[in-house]
């Protein structure tokens, strides 16, 4: 007896909207907020950008989180759904691929949409590195006589299996010192890259780029509000950074100034099929055109984005010569430079709105930040192709290729996106009314 295929084919998946909280410093303005509350703020923020979407129509929520040991309460995605006031019928899961968790969440969502398992999926991630708890291992036997050491869960290795080779479990900083030696990337080049991150982040905020992406957060009962990423230092220069002491080796090249800081924050990205545009109530921003994952020896994690992005590009059917925008999470300046060098791309297309060294790197939220930023960069510039890539501790990396489907790109051989634009707005991709004598507003009302 023959069986019918589950689905005749696959559909495209799209990024429809993105939002995030400002990223706060360690022990900074967001220190008083629990991670589940931060996640709920991001959920509400992205839904505020799609007000015609009935939250009950969200097929799933996939959330990233790198800790899970404290107030994240294991499945922080489900906690965010409940705290944000979504219907209890909306399911949610939490994924952990460390720094890549929220980009992984978006990749998982895009696959679910493409295979028909869901039509609309809300993704994102959260981290409160400030509030990450200390943990105590349970004793092998009851009533131990000796002391027990509390272990921080903020960052890096913890409770390491003694069977792991020592070279695998070096600190993140030491791993990147090794990367600097391997590729001959000097301190002054790293400091210049870090200063550029701060300069571009400050300019992007002043130019209003982040106004549509960032949700202001009330930080205390007295009415305090954080409405900008807290770690940006507009006055940072290579000369000032050169005065900082090495953090991991006495004669090293990595400092607190050319590495990403510890942060708190949350991000959210709404994905859906082309057919979901009418229910979402807005045209999509970008199509998920390719995905890639890769892994190396654990200590080489900073270089892993090279192959992840190359794989994503191959699956998208394009090359680096087609790419006009890159969002690469700046865990360390040295690993970012190593990746850019290996790709052979123009550094000017990388992180033009600042990167994690300035904006911050709350682990579970960073993947959603770079994906949302990339979609908005492509919309702003009109360029067609972009890559979001992120390195991940213990030797991994993820990457996503986005195709801009706004403006003229919506009709550039992409009929699904053009149809989605028309369905959502009553206009074609160029903005011309397609609803007969009706206005676009009347068409939107009819779509309800």
Short mmCIF file of C-alpha atoms in Angstrom, two decimals:
data_model
loop_
_atom_site.label_atom_id
_atom_site.label_comp_id
_atom_site.label_asym_id
_atom_site.label_seq_id
_atom_site.Cartn_x
_atom_site.Cartn_y
_atom_site.Cartn_z
CA UNK A 1 0.00 0.00 0.00
CA UNK A 2 1.54 3.30 -1.09
CA UNK A 3 1.65 6.22 1.31
CA UNK A 4 0.96 9.78 0.28
CA UNK A 5 3.80 12.18 0.99
CA UNK A 6 3.34 14.32 4.07
CA UNK A 7 3.70 17.43 1.90
CA UNK A 8 4.14 17.95 -1.80
CA UNK A 9 6.98 20.41 -1.33
CA UNK A 10 8.29 23.19 0.84
CA UNK A 11 7.35 26.83 1.14
CA UNK A 12 9.56 29.80 1.85
CA UNK A 13 9.98 31.25 5.33
CA UNK A 14 10.23 34.97 5.98
CA UNK A 15 11.27 37.41 8.68
CA UNK A 16 8.29 39.68 9.34
CA UNK A 17 9.32 41.73 12.37
CA UNK A 18 12.01 42.05 15.01
CA UNK A 19 12.35 43.79 18.35
CA UNK A 20 14.66 43.71 21.33
CA UNK A 21 15.29 45.35 24.65
CA UNK A 22 18.26 47.64 25.05
CA UNK A 23 21.22 45.58 26.21
CA UNK A 24 22.25 46.47 29.74
CA UNK A 25 25.66 46.29 31.35
CA UNK A 26 26.52 43.60 33.89
CA UNK A 27 25.07 44.86 37.19
CA UNK A 28 23.65 47.76 35.22
CA UNK A 29 20.22 49.21 34.54
CA UNK A 30 18.55 45.86 33.80
CA UNK A 31 20.01 44.03 36.79
CA UNK A 32 16.72 44.26 38.65
CA UNK A 33 14.74 42.46 35.95
CA UNK A 34 14.37 38.70 35.86
CA UNK A 35 15.23 36.97 32.58
CA UNK A 36 11.68 35.71 32.11
CA UNK A 37 10.39 39.27 32.47
CA UNK A 38 12.97 40.51 29.95
CA UNK A 39 11.84 37.79 27.54
CA UNK A 40 8.21 38.81 27.96
CA UNK A 41 9.12 42.41 27.12
CA UNK A 42 10.69 41.28 23.86
CA UNK A 43 7.64 39.17 23.02
CA UNK A 44 5.31 42.09 23.58
CA UNK A 45 7.66 44.35 21.67
CA UNK A 46 7.65 42.32 18.47
CA UNK A 47 3.87 41.80 18.64
CA UNK A 48 3.40 45.57 19.02
CA UNK A 49 5.01 45.85 15.58
CA UNK A 50 2.38 43.51 14.11
CA UNK A 51 -0.79 44.76 15.84
CA UNK A 52 -3.16 43.01 13.41
CA UNK A 53 -1.76 39.59 14.27
CA UNK A 54 -3.98 37.57 16.59
CA UNK A 55 -1.49 35.98 19.04
CA UNK A 56 -3.69 32.88 19.17
CA UNK A 57 -2.58 32.23 15.59
CA UNK A 58 1.07 31.76 16.55
CA UNK A 59 1.84 28.13 15.86
CA UNK A 60 4.83 27.87 18.17
CA UNK A 61 7.37 29.88 20.13
CA UNK A 62 11.02 28.83 19.97
CA UNK A 63 13.23 30.67 22.45
CA UNK A 64 16.97 30.70 23.04
CA UNK A 65 18.72 30.75 26.40
CA UNK A 66 22.26 29.77 27.34
CA UNK A 67 21.84 29.34 31.08
CA UNK A 68 18.56 27.89 32.32
CA UNK A 69 19.93 27.28 35.79
CA UNK A 70 18.14 30.07 37.63
CA UNK A 71 15.14 32.34 37.12
CA UNK A 72 15.04 31.21 33.47
CA UNK A 73 13.13 28.33 35.09
CA UNK A 74 14.21 25.69 32.55
CA UNK A 75 11.75 26.58 29.77
CA UNK A 76 11.99 30.36 29.70
CA UNK A 77 10.22 30.44 26.32
CA UNK A 78 7.03 29.16 27.89
CA UNK A 79 7.46 31.54 30.81
CA UNK A 80 7.75 34.45 28.36
CA UNK A 81 4.52 33.43 26.59
CA UNK A 82 2.61 33.33 29.86
CA UNK A 83 4.11 36.52 31.31
CA UNK A 84 3.52 38.42 28.05
CA UNK A 85 -0.18 37.62 28.27
CA UNK A 86 -0.42 35.42 25.20
CA UNK A 87 -3.16 32.79 25.16
CA UNK A 88 -2.19 29.72 27.15
CA UNK A 89 -2.88 27.73 23.96
CA UNK A 90 0.33 29.09 22.37
CA UNK A 91 3.05 26.44 22.86
CA UNK A 92 6.71 27.23 23.48
CA UNK A 93 10.06 25.55 23.78
CA UNK A 94 13.54 26.68 24.77
CA UNK A 95 16.72 25.73 22.93
CA UNK A 96 20.30 26.02 24.14
CA UNK A 97 23.17 26.36 21.68
CA UNK A 98 24.97 28.78 23.98
CA UNK A 99 25.72 32.08 22.19
CA UNK A 100 23.86 30.90 19.09
CA UNK A 101 20.65 29.96 20.89
CA UNK A 102 18.31 32.59 19.45
CA UNK A 103 19.73 32.26 15.93
CA UNK A 104 19.21 28.52 16.29
CA UNK A 105 15.64 29.25 17.38
CA UNK A 106 15.02 31.22 14.18
CA UNK A 107 16.57 28.46 12.08
CA UNK A 108 14.37 25.84 13.74
CA UNK A 109 11.32 28.04 13.16
CA UNK A 110 12.18 28.56 9.49
CA UNK A 111 12.38 24.80 8.96
CA UNK A 112 9.01 24.29 10.63
CA UNK A 113 7.48 26.88 8.34
CA UNK A 114 9.12 25.52 5.21
CA UNK A 115 7.89 21.97 5.90
CA UNK A 116 4.37 23.11 6.77
CA UNK A 117 4.47 22.26 10.47
CA UNK A 118 3.67 25.88 11.33
CA UNK A 119 2.62 29.03 9.50
CA UNK A 120 3.72 31.64 12.06
CA UNK A 121 6.47 31.12 14.64
CA UNK A 122 7.71 33.60 17.23
CA UNK A 123 11.39 33.24 18.09
CA UNK A 124 13.92 35.00 20.24
CA UNK A 125 16.21 34.66 23.20
CA UNK A 126 17.15 36.10 26.54
CA UNK A 127 20.00 36.26 29.00
CA UNK A 128 20.50 37.93 32.33
CA UNK A 129 24.17 37.39 32.94
CA UNK A 130 23.92 39.60 36.01
CA UNK A 131 21.37 37.31 37.65
CA UNK A 132 22.94 34.01 36.60
CA UNK A 133 23.10 31.94 39.81
CA UNK A 134 25.91 30.09 41.50
CA UNK A 135 25.42 26.35 41.56
CA UNK A 136 26.58 23.66 43.95
CA UNK A 137 27.20 20.10 42.77
CA UNK A 138 25.40 17.50 44.82
CA UNK A 139 27.71 15.29 46.91
CA UNK A 140 28.13 11.67 45.88
CA UNK A 141 27.14 10.66 49.42
CA UNK A 142 25.05 12.32 52.09
CA UNK A 143 26.46 14.53 54.85
CA UNK A 144 29.89 15.41 53.38
CA UNK A 145 32.43 16.64 55.92
CA UNK A 146 34.37 18.98 53.62
CA UNK A 147 33.63 22.29 51.95
CA UNK A 148 31.72 22.59 48.69
CA UNK A 149 32.56 25.29 46.14
CA UNK A 150 29.82 27.34 44.50
CA UNK A 151 30.35 27.70 40.74
CA UNK A 152 29.30 30.77 38.74
CA UNK A 153 27.01 30.11 35.77
CA UNK A 154 27.54 33.55 34.22
CA UNK A 155 29.92 32.52 31.44
CA UNK A 156 32.16 29.74 30.25
CA UNK A 157 32.91 26.22 31.38
CA UNK A 158 31.48 24.91 34.65
CA UNK A 159 31.53 21.53 36.40
CA UNK A 160 33.78 20.26 33.63
CA UNK A 161 34.04 16.52 33.02
CA UNK A 162 37.63 15.55 33.92
CA UNK A 163 37.76 13.32 30.83
CA UNK A 164 37.78 16.42 28.61
CA UNK A 165 41.25 17.17 27.16
CA UNK A 166 42.79 20.24 28.81
CA UNK A 167 43.30 22.02 25.48
CA UNK A 168 39.55 21.92 24.88
CA UNK A 169 38.60 23.57 28.16
CA UNK A 170 40.80 26.65 28.14
CA UNK A 171 39.03 29.92 28.88
CA UNK A 172 37.29 31.78 26.07
CA UNK A 173 39.93 34.49 26.30
CA UNK A 174 42.84 32.08 26.15
CA UNK A 175 41.25 30.38 23.14
CA UNK A 176 41.22 33.72 21.34
CA UNK A 177 44.79 34.51 22.36
CA UNK A 178 45.67 31.30 20.55
CA UNK A 179 43.63 32.48 17.56
CA UNK A 180 45.56 35.76 17.50
CA UNK A 181 48.84 33.84 17.44
CA UNK A 182 47.64 31.45 14.76
CA UNK A 183 46.58 34.19 12.34
CA UNK A 184 49.03 36.90 13.34
CA UNK A 185 46.37 39.47 14.25
CA UNK A 186 48.06 42.23 16.29
CA UNK A 187 46.69 44.18 19.23
CA UNK A 188 46.43 47.49 17.37
CA UNK A 189 44.22 45.98 14.69
CA UNK A 190 41.90 44.53 17.33
CA UNK A 191 41.68 47.84 19.18
CA UNK A 192 40.86 49.68 15.94
CA UNK A 193 38.07 47.18 15.22
CA UNK A 194 36.66 47.64 18.72
CA UNK A 195 36.71 51.43 18.49
CA UNK A 196 34.91 51.19 15.15
CA UNK A 197 32.17 49.11 16.81
CA UNK A 198 31.50 51.85 19.37
CA UNK A 199 31.65 54.63 16.77
CA UNK A 200 29.20 52.92 14.43
CA UNK A 201 26.83 51.89 17.23
CA UNK A 202 26.64 55.45 18.50
CA UNK A 203 26.07 56.78 14.97
CA UNK A 204 23.30 54.25 14.34
CA UNK A 205 21.51 55.29 17.51
CA UNK A 206 21.86 58.98 16.71
CA UNK A 207 20.60 58.39 13.15
CA UNK A 208 17.48 56.61 14.45
CA UNK A 209 18.25 53.18 13.03
CA UNK A 210 17.41 51.41 16.28
CA UNK A 211 14.22 53.35 16.96
CA UNK A 212 12.07 50.67 15.30
CA UNK A 213 14.04 47.77 16.75
CA UNK A 214 14.49 48.56 20.43
CA UNK A 215 11.78 48.59 23.10
CA UNK A 216 12.47 50.96 26.03
CA UNK A 217 12.44 49.21 29.40
CA UNK A 218 11.27 50.60 32.74
CA UNK A 219 14.06 49.76 35.13
CA UNK A 220 12.65 50.66 38.55
CA UNK A 221 9.58 51.79 40.42
CA UNK A 222 10.78 55.42 40.32
CA UNK A 223 10.20 55.63 36.59
CA UNK A 224 13.71 54.99 35.37
CA UNK A 225 13.89 53.92 31.72
CA UNK A 226 16.65 52.36 29.66
CA UNK A 227 16.07 53.29 26.03
CA UNK A 228 19.55 52.77 24.56
CA UNK A 229 22.20 50.09 24.75
CA UNK A 230 24.08 50.80 27.93
CA UNK A 231 27.61 49.79 26.97
CA UNK A 232 28.29 52.10 24.01
CA UNK A 233 31.28 54.38 24.54
CA UNK A 234 31.15 57.10 21.86
CA UNK A 235 34.53 58.46 22.86
CA UNK A 236 36.35 55.16 22.47
CA UNK A 237 39.48 55.37 20.30
CA UNK A 238 42.27 52.93 19.42
CA UNK A 239 44.64 55.10 21.45
CA UNK A 240 42.49 54.85 24.60
CA UNK A 241 41.98 51.13 24.13
CA UNK A 242 45.73 50.65 23.75
CA UNK A 243 46.12 51.70 27.39
CA UNK A 244 44.13 48.76 28.76
CA UNK A 245 45.93 45.83 30.34
CA UNK A 246 45.71 42.34 28.80
CA UNK A 247 43.03 40.25 30.50
CA UNK A 248 44.16 36.67 29.93
CA UNK A 249 47.95 36.66 29.47
CA UNK A 250 50.51 39.08 30.93
CA UNK A 251 51.79 39.72 27.42
CA UNK A 252 48.50 39.06 25.64
CA UNK A 253 46.54 41.07 23.11
CA UNK A 254 42.98 40.63 24.39
CA UNK A 255 41.58 43.20 26.81
CA UNK A 256 38.24 44.21 28.25
CA UNK A 257 38.11 46.79 25.48
CA UNK A 258 38.43 44.52 22.43
CA UNK A 259 36.13 41.75 23.66
CA UNK A 260 32.38 41.75 24.15
CA UNK A 261 31.18 42.52 27.70
CA UNK A 262 28.76 40.64 29.96
CA UNK A 263 25.21 41.85 29.43
CA UNK A 264 21.49 41.47 30.09
CA UNK A 265 18.81 41.64 27.40
CA UNK A 266 16.29 39.91 25.16
CA UNK A 267 15.46 39.82 21.45
CA UNK A 268 12.53 38.55 19.37
CA UNK A 269 12.00 37.79 15.68
CA UNK A 270 8.67 36.86 14.09
CA UNK A 271 8.81 34.44 11.17
CA UNK A 272 6.08 33.15 8.89
CA UNK A 273 5.23 31.79 5.49
CA UNK A 274 4.39 34.00 2.55
CA UNK A 275 0.75 33.03 2.92
CA UNK A 276 0.81 34.30 6.52
CA UNK A 277 1.24 37.93 5.45
CA UNK A 278 -2.47 38.69 5.55
CA UNK A 279 -2.79 37.36 9.11
CA UNK A 280 0.42 39.04 10.26
CA UNK A 281 -0.85 42.26 8.74
CA UNK A 282 2.41 43.40 7.23
CA UNK A 283 4.64 42.45 4.33
CA UNK A 284 7.77 40.42 5.12
CA UNK A 285 11.19 41.98 5.44
CA UNK A 286 13.39 39.14 4.22
CA UNK A 287 13.37 35.53 3.11
CA UNK A 288 15.43 32.92 4.91
CA UNK A 289 17.47 31.76 1.92
CA UNK A 290 20.12 29.55 3.52
CA UNK A 291 21.28 28.13 6.82
CA UNK A 292 24.58 26.69 7.96
CA UNK A 293 26.06 25.04 11.05
CA UNK A 294 29.67 24.04 11.64
CA UNK A 295 31.99 22.86 14.38
CA UNK A 296 35.72 22.75 15.10
CA UNK A 297 37.84 21.79 18.09
CA UNK A 298 36.31 23.54 21.14
CA UNK A 299 39.16 26.04 21.51
CA UNK A 300 38.77 27.13 17.88
CA UNK A 301 35.16 28.29 18.29
CA UNK A 302 35.96 31.84 17.21
CA UNK A 303 36.85 30.70 13.70
CA UNK A 304 33.86 28.38 13.25
CA UNK A 305 31.62 31.03 11.60
CA UNK A 306 33.79 30.83 8.48
CA UNK A 307 32.48 27.43 7.41
CA UNK A 308 28.97 27.99 8.78
CA UNK A 309 28.52 31.06 6.57
CA UNK A 310 30.10 29.35 3.57
CA UNK A 311 27.63 26.49 3.91
CA UNK A 312 24.68 28.87 4.26
CA UNK A 313 25.75 30.73 1.12
CA UNK A 314 26.06 27.49 -0.84
CA UNK A 315 22.57 26.47 0.19
CA UNK A 316 21.27 29.88 -0.84
CA UNK A 317 22.90 29.48 -4.24
CA UNK A 318 25.02 32.61 -4.00
CA UNK A 319 28.62 33.58 -3.22
CA UNK A 320 30.34 36.22 -1.12
CA UNK A 321 30.47 38.48 -4.17
CA UNK A 322 26.66 38.79 -3.93
CA UNK A 323 26.63 39.77 -0.26
CA UNK A 324 26.25 43.45 0.65
CA UNK A 325 25.62 43.21 4.40
CA UNK A 326 27.12 41.05 7.15
CA UNK A 327 26.13 40.89 10.80
CA UNK A 328 28.85 38.97 12.63
CA UNK A 329 28.54 38.73 16.39
CA UNK A 330 31.66 40.29 17.87
CA UNK A 331 32.51 37.92 20.70
CA UNK A 332 36.11 39.10 20.37
CA UNK A 333 37.65 41.50 17.91
CA UNK A 334 40.31 38.95 17.00
CA UNK A 335 37.89 36.20 15.99
CA UNK A 336 35.77 38.67 14.02
CA UNK A 337 38.84 39.82 12.11
CA UNK A 338 39.95 36.23 11.50
CA UNK A 339 36.55 35.41 9.99
CA UNK A 340 36.41 38.54 7.82
CA UNK A 341 39.92 37.82 6.54
CA UNK A 342 39.06 34.22 5.74
CA UNK A 343 35.94 35.22 3.81
CA UNK A 344 37.93 37.78 1.82
CA UNK A 345 35.17 40.37 2.08
CA UNK A 346 35.24 44.13 2.41
CA UNK A 347 35.26 44.90 6.17
CA UNK A 348 33.14 47.96 5.43
CA UNK A 349 30.02 45.77 4.95
CA UNK A 350 30.41 44.17 8.38
CA UNK A 351 28.43 45.44 11.38
CA UNK A 352 27.77 48.90 10.00
CA UNK A 353 25.41 49.63 12.90
CA UNK A 354 27.92 48.57 15.54
CA UNK A 355 28.51 45.13 16.98
CA UNK A 356 28.55 43.20 20.23
CA UNK A 357 31.72 44.84 21.52
CA UNK A 358 29.71 48.07 21.80
CA UNK A 359 26.09 46.93 21.89
CA UNK A 360 26.64 43.97 24.19
CA UNK A 361 26.39 40.20 24.10
CA UNK A 362 23.68 38.75 26.37
CA UNK A 363 24.33 35.20 25.21
CA UNK A 364 20.87 33.85 24.47
CA UNK A 365 19.69 37.10 22.85
CA UNK A 366 22.52 37.88 20.45
CA UNK A 367 21.44 35.66 17.55
CA UNK A 368 18.05 37.36 17.40
CA UNK A 369 19.75 40.75 17.54
CA UNK A 370 21.99 40.13 14.54
CA UNK A 371 19.16 38.57 12.50
CA UNK A 372 16.77 41.45 13.17
CA UNK A 373 19.49 44.02 12.54
CA UNK A 374 20.41 42.36 9.26
CA UNK A 375 16.81 42.38 8.01
CA UNK A 376 16.50 46.09 8.80
CA UNK A 377 19.87 46.92 7.27
CA UNK A 378 18.80 45.30 4.00
CA UNK A 379 15.50 47.17 4.06
CA UNK A 380 17.30 50.47 4.68
CA UNK A 381 19.94 49.99 1.99
CA UNK A 382 17.86 48.18 -0.62
CA UNK A 383 20.61 45.59 -1.04
CA UNK A 384 19.46 42.08 -1.79
CA UNK A 385 21.65 39.63 0.17
CA UNK A 386 22.97 39.53 3.72
CA UNK A 387 24.58 37.08 6.13
CA UNK A 388 24.15 36.77 9.90
CA UNK A 389 26.79 34.63 11.63
CA UNK A 390 27.73 33.85 15.21
CA UNK A 391 30.46 31.90 16.95
CA UNK A 392 29.49 29.59 19.78
CA UNK A 393 31.51 28.29 22.71
CA UNK A 394 32.78 24.71 22.58
CA UNK A 395 33.68 25.01 18.92
CA UNK A 396 30.44 25.71 17.05
CA UNK A 397 28.90 28.38 14.82
CA UNK A 398 25.67 29.15 12.97
CA UNK A 399 24.85 31.35 9.98
CA UNK A 400 21.77 32.47 8.07
CA UNK A 401 21.49 34.07 4.64
CA UNK A 402 18.66 36.58 4.21
CA UNK A 403 17.24 37.82 0.93
CA UNK A 404 15.69 41.27 1.08
CA UNK A 405 12.10 41.15 -0.16
CA UNK A 406 11.15 44.78 0.48
CA UNK A 407 10.78 47.43 -2.19
CA UNK A 408 12.07 46.52 -5.63
CA UNK A 409 13.52 43.27 -4.29
CA UNK A 410 9.99 41.94 -3.74
CA UNK A 411 9.45 41.75 -7.50
CA UNK A 412 12.98 40.74 -8.45
CA UNK A 413 12.14 37.20 -9.45
CA UNK A 414 10.39 36.55 -6.15
CA UNK A 415 6.69 36.17 -6.82
CA UNK A 416 5.92 34.69 -3.39
CA UNK A 417 7.20 37.80 -1.65
CA UNK A 418 5.39 40.07 -4.08
CA UNK A 419 2.15 38.21 -3.41
CA UNK A 420 2.75 38.44 0.33
CA UNK A 421 3.25 42.21 0.04
CA UNK A 422 0.03 42.56 -1.92
CA UNK A 423 -1.92 40.36 0.48
CA UNK A 424 -0.73 42.26 3.53
CA UNK A 425 -0.99 45.84 2.30
CA UNK A 426 -3.24 45.96 -0.73
CA UNK A 427 -0.29 47.40 -2.68
CA UNK A 428 2.30 45.92 -4.95
CA UNK A 429 5.98 46.01 -4.04
CA UNK A 430 6.46 49.47 -5.53
CA UNK A 431 3.67 50.91 -3.37
CA UNK A 432 1.04 51.21 -6.09
CA UNK A 433 -2.51 50.48 -4.94
CA UNK A 434 -3.74 47.11 -6.27
CA UNK A 435 -7.14 47.05 -4.60
CA UNK A 436 -9.18 48.71 -7.33
CA UNK A 437 -10.60 51.99 -6.10
CA UNK A 438 -9.97 51.15 -2.44
CA UNK A 439 -7.27 52.79 -0.41
CA UNK A 440 -4.55 50.69 1.20
CA UNK A 441 -6.22 51.32 4.55
CA UNK A 442 -9.53 50.00 3.24
CA UNK A 443 -7.75 46.93 1.93
CA UNK A 444 -6.24 46.29 5.34
CA UNK A 445 -9.66 46.60 6.93
CA UNK A 446 -11.03 44.12 4.43
CA UNK A 447 -8.23 41.72 5.26
CA UNK A 448 -9.39 41.62 8.85
#
